[in-house]
Short mmCIF file of N, CA and C and ligand atoms in Angstrom, two decimals:
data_model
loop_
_atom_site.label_atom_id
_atom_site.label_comp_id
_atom_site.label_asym_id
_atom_site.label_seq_id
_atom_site.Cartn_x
_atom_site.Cartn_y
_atom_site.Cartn_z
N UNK O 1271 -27.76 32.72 -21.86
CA UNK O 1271 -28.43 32.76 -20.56
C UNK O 1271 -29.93 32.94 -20.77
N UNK O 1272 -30.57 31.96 -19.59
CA UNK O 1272 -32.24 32.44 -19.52
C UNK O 1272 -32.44 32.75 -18.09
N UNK O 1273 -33.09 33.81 -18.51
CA UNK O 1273 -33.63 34.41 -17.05
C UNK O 1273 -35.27 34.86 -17.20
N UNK O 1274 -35.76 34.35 -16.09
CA UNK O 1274 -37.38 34.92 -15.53
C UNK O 1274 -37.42 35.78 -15.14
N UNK O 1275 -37.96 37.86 -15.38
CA UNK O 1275 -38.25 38.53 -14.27
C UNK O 1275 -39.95 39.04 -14.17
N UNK O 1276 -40.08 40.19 -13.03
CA UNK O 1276 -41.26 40.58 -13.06
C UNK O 1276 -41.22 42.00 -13.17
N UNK O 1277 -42.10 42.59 -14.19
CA UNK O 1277 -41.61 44.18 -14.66
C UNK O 1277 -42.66 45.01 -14.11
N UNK O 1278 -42.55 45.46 -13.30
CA UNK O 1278 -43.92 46.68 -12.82
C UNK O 1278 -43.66 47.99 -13.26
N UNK O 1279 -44.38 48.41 -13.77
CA UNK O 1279 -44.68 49.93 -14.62
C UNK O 1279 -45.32 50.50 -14.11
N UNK O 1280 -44.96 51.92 -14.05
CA UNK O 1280 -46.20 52.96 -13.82
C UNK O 1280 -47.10 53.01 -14.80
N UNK O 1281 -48.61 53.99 -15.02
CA UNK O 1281 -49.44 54.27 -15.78
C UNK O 1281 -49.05 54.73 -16.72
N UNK O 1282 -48.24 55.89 -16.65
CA UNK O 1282 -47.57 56.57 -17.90
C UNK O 1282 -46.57 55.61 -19.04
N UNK O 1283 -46.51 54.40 -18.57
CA UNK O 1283 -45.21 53.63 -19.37
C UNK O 1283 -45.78 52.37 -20.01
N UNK O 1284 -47.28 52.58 -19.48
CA UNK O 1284 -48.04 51.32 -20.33
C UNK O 1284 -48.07 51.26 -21.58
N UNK O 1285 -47.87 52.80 -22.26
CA UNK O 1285 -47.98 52.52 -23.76
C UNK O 1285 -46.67 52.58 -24.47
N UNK O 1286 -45.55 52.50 -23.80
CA UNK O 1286 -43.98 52.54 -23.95
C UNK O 1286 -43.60 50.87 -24.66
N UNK O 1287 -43.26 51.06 -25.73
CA UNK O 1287 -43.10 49.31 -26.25
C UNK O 1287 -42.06 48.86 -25.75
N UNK O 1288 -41.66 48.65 -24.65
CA UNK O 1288 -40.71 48.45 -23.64
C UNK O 1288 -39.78 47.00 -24.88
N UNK O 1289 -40.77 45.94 -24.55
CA UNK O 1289 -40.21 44.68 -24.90
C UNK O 1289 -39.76 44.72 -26.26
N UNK O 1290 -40.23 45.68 -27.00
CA UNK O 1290 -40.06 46.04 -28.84
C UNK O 1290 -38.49 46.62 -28.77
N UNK O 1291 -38.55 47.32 -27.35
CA UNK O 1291 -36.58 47.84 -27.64
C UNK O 1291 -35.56 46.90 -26.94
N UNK O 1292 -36.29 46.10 -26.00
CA UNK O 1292 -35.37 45.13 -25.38
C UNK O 1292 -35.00 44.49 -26.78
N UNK O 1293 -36.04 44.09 -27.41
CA UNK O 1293 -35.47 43.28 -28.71
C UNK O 1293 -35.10 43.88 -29.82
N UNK O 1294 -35.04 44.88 -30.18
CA UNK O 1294 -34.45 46.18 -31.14
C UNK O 1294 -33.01 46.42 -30.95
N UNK O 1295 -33.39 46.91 -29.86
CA UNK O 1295 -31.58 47.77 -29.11
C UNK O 1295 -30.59 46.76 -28.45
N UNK O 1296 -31.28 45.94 -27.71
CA UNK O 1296 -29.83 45.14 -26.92
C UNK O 1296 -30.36 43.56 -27.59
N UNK O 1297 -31.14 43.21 -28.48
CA UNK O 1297 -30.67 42.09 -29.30
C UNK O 1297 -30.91 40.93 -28.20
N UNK O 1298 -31.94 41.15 -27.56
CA UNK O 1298 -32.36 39.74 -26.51
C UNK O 1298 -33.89 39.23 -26.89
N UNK O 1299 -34.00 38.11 -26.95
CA UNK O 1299 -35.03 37.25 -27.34
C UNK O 1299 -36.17 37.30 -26.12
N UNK O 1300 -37.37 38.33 -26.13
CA UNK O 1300 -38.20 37.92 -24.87
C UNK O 1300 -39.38 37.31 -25.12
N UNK O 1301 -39.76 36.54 -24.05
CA UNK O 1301 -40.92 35.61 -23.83
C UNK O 1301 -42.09 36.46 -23.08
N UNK O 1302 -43.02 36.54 -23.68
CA UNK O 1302 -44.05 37.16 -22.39
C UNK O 1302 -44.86 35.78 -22.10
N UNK O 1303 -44.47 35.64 -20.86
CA UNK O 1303 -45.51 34.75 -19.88
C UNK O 1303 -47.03 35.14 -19.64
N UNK O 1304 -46.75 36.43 -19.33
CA UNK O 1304 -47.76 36.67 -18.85
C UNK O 1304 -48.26 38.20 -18.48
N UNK O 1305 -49.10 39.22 -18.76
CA UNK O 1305 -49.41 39.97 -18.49
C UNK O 1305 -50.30 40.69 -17.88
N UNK O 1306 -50.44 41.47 -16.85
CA UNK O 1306 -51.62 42.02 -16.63
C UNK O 1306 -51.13 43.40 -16.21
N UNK O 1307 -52.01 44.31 -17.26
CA UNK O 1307 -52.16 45.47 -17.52
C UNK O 1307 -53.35 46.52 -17.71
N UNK O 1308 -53.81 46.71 -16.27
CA UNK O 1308 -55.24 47.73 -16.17
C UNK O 1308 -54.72 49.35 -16.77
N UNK O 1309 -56.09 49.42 -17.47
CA UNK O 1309 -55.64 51.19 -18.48
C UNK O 1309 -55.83 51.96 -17.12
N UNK O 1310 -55.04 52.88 -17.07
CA UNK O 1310 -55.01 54.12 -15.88
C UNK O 1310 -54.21 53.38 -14.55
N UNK O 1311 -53.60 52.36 -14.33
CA UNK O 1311 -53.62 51.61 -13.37
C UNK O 1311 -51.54 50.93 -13.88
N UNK O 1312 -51.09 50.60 -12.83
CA UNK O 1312 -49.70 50.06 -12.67
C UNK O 1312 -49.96 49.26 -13.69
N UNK O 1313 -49.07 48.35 -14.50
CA UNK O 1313 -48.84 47.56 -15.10
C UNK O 1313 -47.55 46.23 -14.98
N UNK O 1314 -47.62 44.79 -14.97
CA UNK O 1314 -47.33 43.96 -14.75
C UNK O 1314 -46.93 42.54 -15.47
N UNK O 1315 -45.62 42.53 -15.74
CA UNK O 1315 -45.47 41.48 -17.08
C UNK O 1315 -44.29 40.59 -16.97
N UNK O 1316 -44.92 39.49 -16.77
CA UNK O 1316 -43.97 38.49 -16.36
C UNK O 1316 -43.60 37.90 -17.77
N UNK O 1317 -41.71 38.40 -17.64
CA UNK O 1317 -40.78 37.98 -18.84
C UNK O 1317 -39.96 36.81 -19.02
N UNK O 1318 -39.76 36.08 -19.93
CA UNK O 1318 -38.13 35.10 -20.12
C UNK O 1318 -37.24 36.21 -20.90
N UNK O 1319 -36.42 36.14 -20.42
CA UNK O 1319 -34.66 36.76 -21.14
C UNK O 1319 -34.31 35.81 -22.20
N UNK O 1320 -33.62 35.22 -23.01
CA UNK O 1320 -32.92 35.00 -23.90
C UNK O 1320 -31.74 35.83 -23.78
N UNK O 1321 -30.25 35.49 -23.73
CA UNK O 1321 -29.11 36.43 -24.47
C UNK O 1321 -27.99 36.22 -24.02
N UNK O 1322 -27.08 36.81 -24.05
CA UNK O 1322 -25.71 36.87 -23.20
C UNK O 1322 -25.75 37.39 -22.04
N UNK O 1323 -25.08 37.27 -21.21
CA UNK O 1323 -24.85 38.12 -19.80
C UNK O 1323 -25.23 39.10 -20.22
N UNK O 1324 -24.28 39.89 -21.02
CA UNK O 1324 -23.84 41.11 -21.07
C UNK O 1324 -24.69 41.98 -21.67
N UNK O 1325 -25.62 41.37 -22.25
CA UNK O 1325 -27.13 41.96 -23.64
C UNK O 1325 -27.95 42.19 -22.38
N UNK O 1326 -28.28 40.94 -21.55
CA UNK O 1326 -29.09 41.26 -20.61
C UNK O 1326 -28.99 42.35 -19.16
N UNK O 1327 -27.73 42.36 -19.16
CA UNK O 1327 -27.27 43.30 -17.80
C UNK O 1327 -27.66 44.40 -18.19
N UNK O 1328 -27.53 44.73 -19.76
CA UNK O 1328 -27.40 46.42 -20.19
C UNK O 1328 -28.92 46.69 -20.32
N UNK O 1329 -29.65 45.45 -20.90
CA UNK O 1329 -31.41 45.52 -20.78
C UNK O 1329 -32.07 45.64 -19.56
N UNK O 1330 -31.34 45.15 -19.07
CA UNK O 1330 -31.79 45.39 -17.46
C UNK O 1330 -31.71 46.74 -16.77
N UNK O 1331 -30.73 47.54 -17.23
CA UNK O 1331 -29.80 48.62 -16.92
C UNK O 1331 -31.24 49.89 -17.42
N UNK O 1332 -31.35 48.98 -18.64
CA UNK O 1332 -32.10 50.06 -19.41
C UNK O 1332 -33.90 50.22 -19.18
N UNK O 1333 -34.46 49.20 -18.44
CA UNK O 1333 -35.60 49.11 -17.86
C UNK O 1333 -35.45 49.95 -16.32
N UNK O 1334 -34.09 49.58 -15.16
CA UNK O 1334 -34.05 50.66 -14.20
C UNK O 1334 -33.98 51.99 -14.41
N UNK O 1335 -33.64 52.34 -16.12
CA UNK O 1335 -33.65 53.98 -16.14
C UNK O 1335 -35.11 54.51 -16.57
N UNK O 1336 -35.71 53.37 -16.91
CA UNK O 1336 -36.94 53.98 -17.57
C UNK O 1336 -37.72 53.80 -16.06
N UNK O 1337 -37.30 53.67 -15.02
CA UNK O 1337 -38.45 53.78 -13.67
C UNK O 1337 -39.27 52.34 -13.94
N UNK O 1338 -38.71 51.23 -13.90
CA UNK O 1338 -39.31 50.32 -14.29
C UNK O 1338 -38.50 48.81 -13.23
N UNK O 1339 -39.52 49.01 -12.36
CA UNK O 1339 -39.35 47.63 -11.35
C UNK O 1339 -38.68 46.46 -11.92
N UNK O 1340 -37.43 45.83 -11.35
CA UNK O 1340 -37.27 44.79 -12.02
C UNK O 1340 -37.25 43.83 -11.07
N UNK O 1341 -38.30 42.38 -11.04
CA UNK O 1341 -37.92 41.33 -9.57
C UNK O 1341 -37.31 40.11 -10.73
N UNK O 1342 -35.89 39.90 -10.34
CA UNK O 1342 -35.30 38.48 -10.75
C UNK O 1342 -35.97 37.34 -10.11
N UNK O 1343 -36.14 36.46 -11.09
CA UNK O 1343 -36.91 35.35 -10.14
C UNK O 1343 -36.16 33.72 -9.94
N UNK O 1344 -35.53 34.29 -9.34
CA UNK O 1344 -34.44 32.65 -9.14
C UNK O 1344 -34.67 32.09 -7.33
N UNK O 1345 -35.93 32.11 -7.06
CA UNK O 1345 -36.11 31.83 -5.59
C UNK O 1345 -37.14 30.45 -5.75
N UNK O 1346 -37.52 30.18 -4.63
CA UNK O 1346 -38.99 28.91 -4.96
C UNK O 1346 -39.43 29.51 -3.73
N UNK O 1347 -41.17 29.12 -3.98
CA UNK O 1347 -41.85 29.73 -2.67
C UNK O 1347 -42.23 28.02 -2.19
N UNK O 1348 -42.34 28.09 -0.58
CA UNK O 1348 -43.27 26.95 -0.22
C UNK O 1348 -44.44 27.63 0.59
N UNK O 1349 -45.22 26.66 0.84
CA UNK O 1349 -46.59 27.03 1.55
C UNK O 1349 -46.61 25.89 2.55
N UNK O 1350 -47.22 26.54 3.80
CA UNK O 1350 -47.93 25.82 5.02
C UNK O 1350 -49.36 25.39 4.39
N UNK O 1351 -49.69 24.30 3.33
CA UNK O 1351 -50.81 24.27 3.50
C UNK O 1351 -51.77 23.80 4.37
N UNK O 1352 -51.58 23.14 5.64
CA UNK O 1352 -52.08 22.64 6.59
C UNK O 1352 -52.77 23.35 7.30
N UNK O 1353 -52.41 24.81 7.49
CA UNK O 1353 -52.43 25.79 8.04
C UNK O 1353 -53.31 26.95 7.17
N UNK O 1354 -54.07 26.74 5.84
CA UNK O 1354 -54.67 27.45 5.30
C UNK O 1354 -55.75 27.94 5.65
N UNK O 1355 -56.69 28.91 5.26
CA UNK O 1355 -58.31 28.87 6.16
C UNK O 1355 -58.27 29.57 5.12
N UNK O 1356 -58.08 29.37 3.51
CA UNK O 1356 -58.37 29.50 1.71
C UNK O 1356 -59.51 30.77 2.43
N UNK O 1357 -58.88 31.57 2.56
CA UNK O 1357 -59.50 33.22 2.53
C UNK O 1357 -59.20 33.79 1.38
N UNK O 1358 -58.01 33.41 0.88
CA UNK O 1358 -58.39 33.62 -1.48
C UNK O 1358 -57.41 34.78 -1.14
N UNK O 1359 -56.68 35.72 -0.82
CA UNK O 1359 -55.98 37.13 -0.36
C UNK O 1359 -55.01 36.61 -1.57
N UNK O 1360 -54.31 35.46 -1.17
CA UNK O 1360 -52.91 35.52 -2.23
C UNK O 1360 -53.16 35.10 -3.53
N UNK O 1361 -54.63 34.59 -3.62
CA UNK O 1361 -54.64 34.74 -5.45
C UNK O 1361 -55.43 35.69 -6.20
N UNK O 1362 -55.36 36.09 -6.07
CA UNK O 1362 -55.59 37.74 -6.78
C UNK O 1362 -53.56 38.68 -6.93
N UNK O 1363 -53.10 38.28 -6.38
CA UNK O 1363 -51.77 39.27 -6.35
C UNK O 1363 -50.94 37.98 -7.36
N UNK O 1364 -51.37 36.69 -7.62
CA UNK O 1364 -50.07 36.03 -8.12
C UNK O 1364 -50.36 35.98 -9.36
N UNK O 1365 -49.29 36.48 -9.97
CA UNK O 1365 -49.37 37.03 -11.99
C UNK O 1365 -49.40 35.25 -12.31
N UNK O 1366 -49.33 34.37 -11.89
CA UNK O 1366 -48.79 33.22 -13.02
C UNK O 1366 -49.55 32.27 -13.20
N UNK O 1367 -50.95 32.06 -12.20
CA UNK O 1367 -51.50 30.94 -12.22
C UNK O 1367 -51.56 29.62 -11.12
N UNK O 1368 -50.67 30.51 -10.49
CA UNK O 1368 -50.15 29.30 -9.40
C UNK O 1368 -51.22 28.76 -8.40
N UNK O 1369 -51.66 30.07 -7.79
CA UNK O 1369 -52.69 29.89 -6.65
C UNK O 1369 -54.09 29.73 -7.33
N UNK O 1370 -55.14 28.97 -7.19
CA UNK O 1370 -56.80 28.87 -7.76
C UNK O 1370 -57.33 29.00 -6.67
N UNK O 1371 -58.93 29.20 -6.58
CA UNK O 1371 -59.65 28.22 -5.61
C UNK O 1371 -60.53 27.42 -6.46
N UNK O 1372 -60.31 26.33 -5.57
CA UNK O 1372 -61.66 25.21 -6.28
C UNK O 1372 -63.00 25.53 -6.05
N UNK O 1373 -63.36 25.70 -7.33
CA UNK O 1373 -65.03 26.49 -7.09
C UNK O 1373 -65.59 25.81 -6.69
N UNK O 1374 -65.32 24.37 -6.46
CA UNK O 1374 -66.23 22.98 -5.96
C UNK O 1374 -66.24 23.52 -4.34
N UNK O 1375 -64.91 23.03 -3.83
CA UNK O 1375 -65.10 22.82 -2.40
C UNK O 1375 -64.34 24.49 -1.71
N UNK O 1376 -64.20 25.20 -2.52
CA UNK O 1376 -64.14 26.51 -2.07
C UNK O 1376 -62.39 26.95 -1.42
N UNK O 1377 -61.37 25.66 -1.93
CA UNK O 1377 -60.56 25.46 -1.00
C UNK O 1377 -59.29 25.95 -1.94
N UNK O 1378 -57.95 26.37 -1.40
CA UNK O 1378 -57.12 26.99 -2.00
C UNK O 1378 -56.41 25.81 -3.01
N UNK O 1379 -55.55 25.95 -4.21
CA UNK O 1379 -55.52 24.85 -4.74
C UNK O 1379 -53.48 25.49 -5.33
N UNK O 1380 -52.72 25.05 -4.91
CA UNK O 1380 -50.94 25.53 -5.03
C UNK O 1380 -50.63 24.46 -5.97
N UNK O 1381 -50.24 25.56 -7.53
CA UNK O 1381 -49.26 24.30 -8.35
C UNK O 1381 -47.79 24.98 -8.23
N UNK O 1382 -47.08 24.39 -7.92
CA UNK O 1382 -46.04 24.50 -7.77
C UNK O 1382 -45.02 25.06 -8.79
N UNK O 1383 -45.42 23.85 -9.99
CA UNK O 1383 -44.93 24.09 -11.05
C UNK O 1383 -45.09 25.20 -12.06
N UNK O 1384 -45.89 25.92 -11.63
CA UNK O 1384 -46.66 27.19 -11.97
C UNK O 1384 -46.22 28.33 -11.61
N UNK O 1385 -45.42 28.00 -10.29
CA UNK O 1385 -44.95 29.43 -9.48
C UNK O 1385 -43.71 29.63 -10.19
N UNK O 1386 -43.26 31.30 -10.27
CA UNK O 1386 -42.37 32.06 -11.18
C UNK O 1386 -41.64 32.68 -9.63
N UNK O 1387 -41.73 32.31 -8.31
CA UNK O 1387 -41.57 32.65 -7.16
C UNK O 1387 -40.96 33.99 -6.87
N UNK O 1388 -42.05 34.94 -7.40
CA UNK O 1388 -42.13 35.88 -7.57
C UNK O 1388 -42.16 36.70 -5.67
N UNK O 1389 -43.01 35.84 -5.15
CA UNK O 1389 -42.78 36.51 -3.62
C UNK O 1389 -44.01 37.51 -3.08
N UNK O 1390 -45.08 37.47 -4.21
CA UNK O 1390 -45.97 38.59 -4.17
C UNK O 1390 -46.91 38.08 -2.80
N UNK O 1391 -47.49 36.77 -3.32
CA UNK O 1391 -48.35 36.15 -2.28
C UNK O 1391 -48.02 36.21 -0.79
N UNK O 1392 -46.42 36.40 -0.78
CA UNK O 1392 -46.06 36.29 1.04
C UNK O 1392 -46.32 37.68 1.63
N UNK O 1393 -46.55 38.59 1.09
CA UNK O 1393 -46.88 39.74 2.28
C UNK O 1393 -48.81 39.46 2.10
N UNK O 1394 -48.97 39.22 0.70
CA UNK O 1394 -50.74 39.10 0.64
C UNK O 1394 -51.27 38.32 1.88
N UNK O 1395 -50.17 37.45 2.21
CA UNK O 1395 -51.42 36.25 3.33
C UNK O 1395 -51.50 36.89 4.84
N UNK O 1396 -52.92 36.94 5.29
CA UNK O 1396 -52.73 37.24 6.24
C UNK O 1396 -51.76 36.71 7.81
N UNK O 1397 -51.96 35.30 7.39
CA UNK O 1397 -51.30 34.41 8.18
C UNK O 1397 -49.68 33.95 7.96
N UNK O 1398 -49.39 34.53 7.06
CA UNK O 1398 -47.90 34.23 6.73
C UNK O 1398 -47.36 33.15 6.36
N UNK O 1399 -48.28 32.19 5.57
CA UNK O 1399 -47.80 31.03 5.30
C UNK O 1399 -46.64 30.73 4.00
N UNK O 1400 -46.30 31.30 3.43
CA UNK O 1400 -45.72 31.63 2.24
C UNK O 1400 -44.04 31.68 2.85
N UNK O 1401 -43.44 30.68 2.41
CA UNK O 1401 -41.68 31.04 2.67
C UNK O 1401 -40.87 31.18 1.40
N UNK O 1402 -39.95 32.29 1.31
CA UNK O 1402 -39.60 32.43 0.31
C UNK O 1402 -38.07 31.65 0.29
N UNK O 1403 -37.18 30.87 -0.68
CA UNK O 1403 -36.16 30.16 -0.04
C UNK O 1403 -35.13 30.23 -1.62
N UNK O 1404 -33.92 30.17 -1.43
CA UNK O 1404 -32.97 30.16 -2.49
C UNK O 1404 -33.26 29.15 -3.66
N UNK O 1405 -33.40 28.62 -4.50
CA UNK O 1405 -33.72 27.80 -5.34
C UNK O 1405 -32.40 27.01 -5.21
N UNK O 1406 -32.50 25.61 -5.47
CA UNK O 1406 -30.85 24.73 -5.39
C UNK O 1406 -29.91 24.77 -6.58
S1 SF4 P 2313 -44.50 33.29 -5.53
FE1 SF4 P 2313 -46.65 33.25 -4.94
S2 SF4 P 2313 -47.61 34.94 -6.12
FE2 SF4 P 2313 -45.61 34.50 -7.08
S3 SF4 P 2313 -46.09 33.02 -8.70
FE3 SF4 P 2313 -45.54 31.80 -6.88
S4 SF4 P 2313 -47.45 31.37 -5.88
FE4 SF4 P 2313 -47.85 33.04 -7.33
S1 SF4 P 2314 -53.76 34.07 1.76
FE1 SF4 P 2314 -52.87 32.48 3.09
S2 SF4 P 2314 -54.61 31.70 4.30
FE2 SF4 P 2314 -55.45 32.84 2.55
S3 SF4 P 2314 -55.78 31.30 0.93
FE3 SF4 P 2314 -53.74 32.16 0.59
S4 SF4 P 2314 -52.35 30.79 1.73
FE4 SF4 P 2314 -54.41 30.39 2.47
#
């Protein structure tokens, strides 16, 4: 099995080699996508799984005991872009790259293929353009 999640940490657990025991103790292969991690500040790290069900359920098991956010990411986001007025709110909150603005024409710029539909951007917008929907 492969699975995408999103891991939010408190301050105290930033220096915890979290991903060193996922792959130590329960024997699962992880990918870091992507990280962002301010010193004194929450921490944020978008993972791939590698493993069996059963490696991953118990890794999973073992990140909810350490107080450690887990978002599965098996959703797709869409956007109203018609409806934008690129006020920039939802890219600053999206870990993956998805959302830009074009420094040219100042305007919001959605790759799709980029989004880990994580769900962060839909409370960020003021206007609510962001739908979050089951993946097929
Ligand atoms: S759901 Fe929104 S915030 Fe999350 S990766 Fe996709 S575009 Fe970025
Ligand atoms: S927060 Fe909403 S209105 Fe603002 S740039 Fe993003 S999608 Fe557009």
């Amino acid at each position: 099995m492969k699975a995408k999640f999103i891991l939010n940490f408190k301050p105290d657990m930033v220096d915890k080699p979290l991903t060193y025991l996922l792959i130590k103790e329960y024997d699962i292969k992880i990918n870091i996508l992507r990280g962002i991690i301010t010193p004194g500040k929450e921490g944020r790290l978008l993972i791939e799984m590698i493993a069996d069900d059963d490696a991953i359920e118990k890794g999973l098991e073992f990140l909810r005991n350490e107080n450690v956010e887990v978002i599965p990411l098996q959703k797709k986001i869409s956007l109203r872009e018609d409806e934008c007025v690129h006020c920039g709110a939802c890219i600053s909150v999206c870990p993956s790259g998805a959302l830009e603005m074009n420094r040219e024409n100042w305007m919001l710029v959605f790759t799709p293929e980029q989004c880990v539909a994580c769900g962060l951007c839909k409370s960020a917008c003021p206007l609510r353009l962001f739908k979050l929907d089951f993946a097929e």
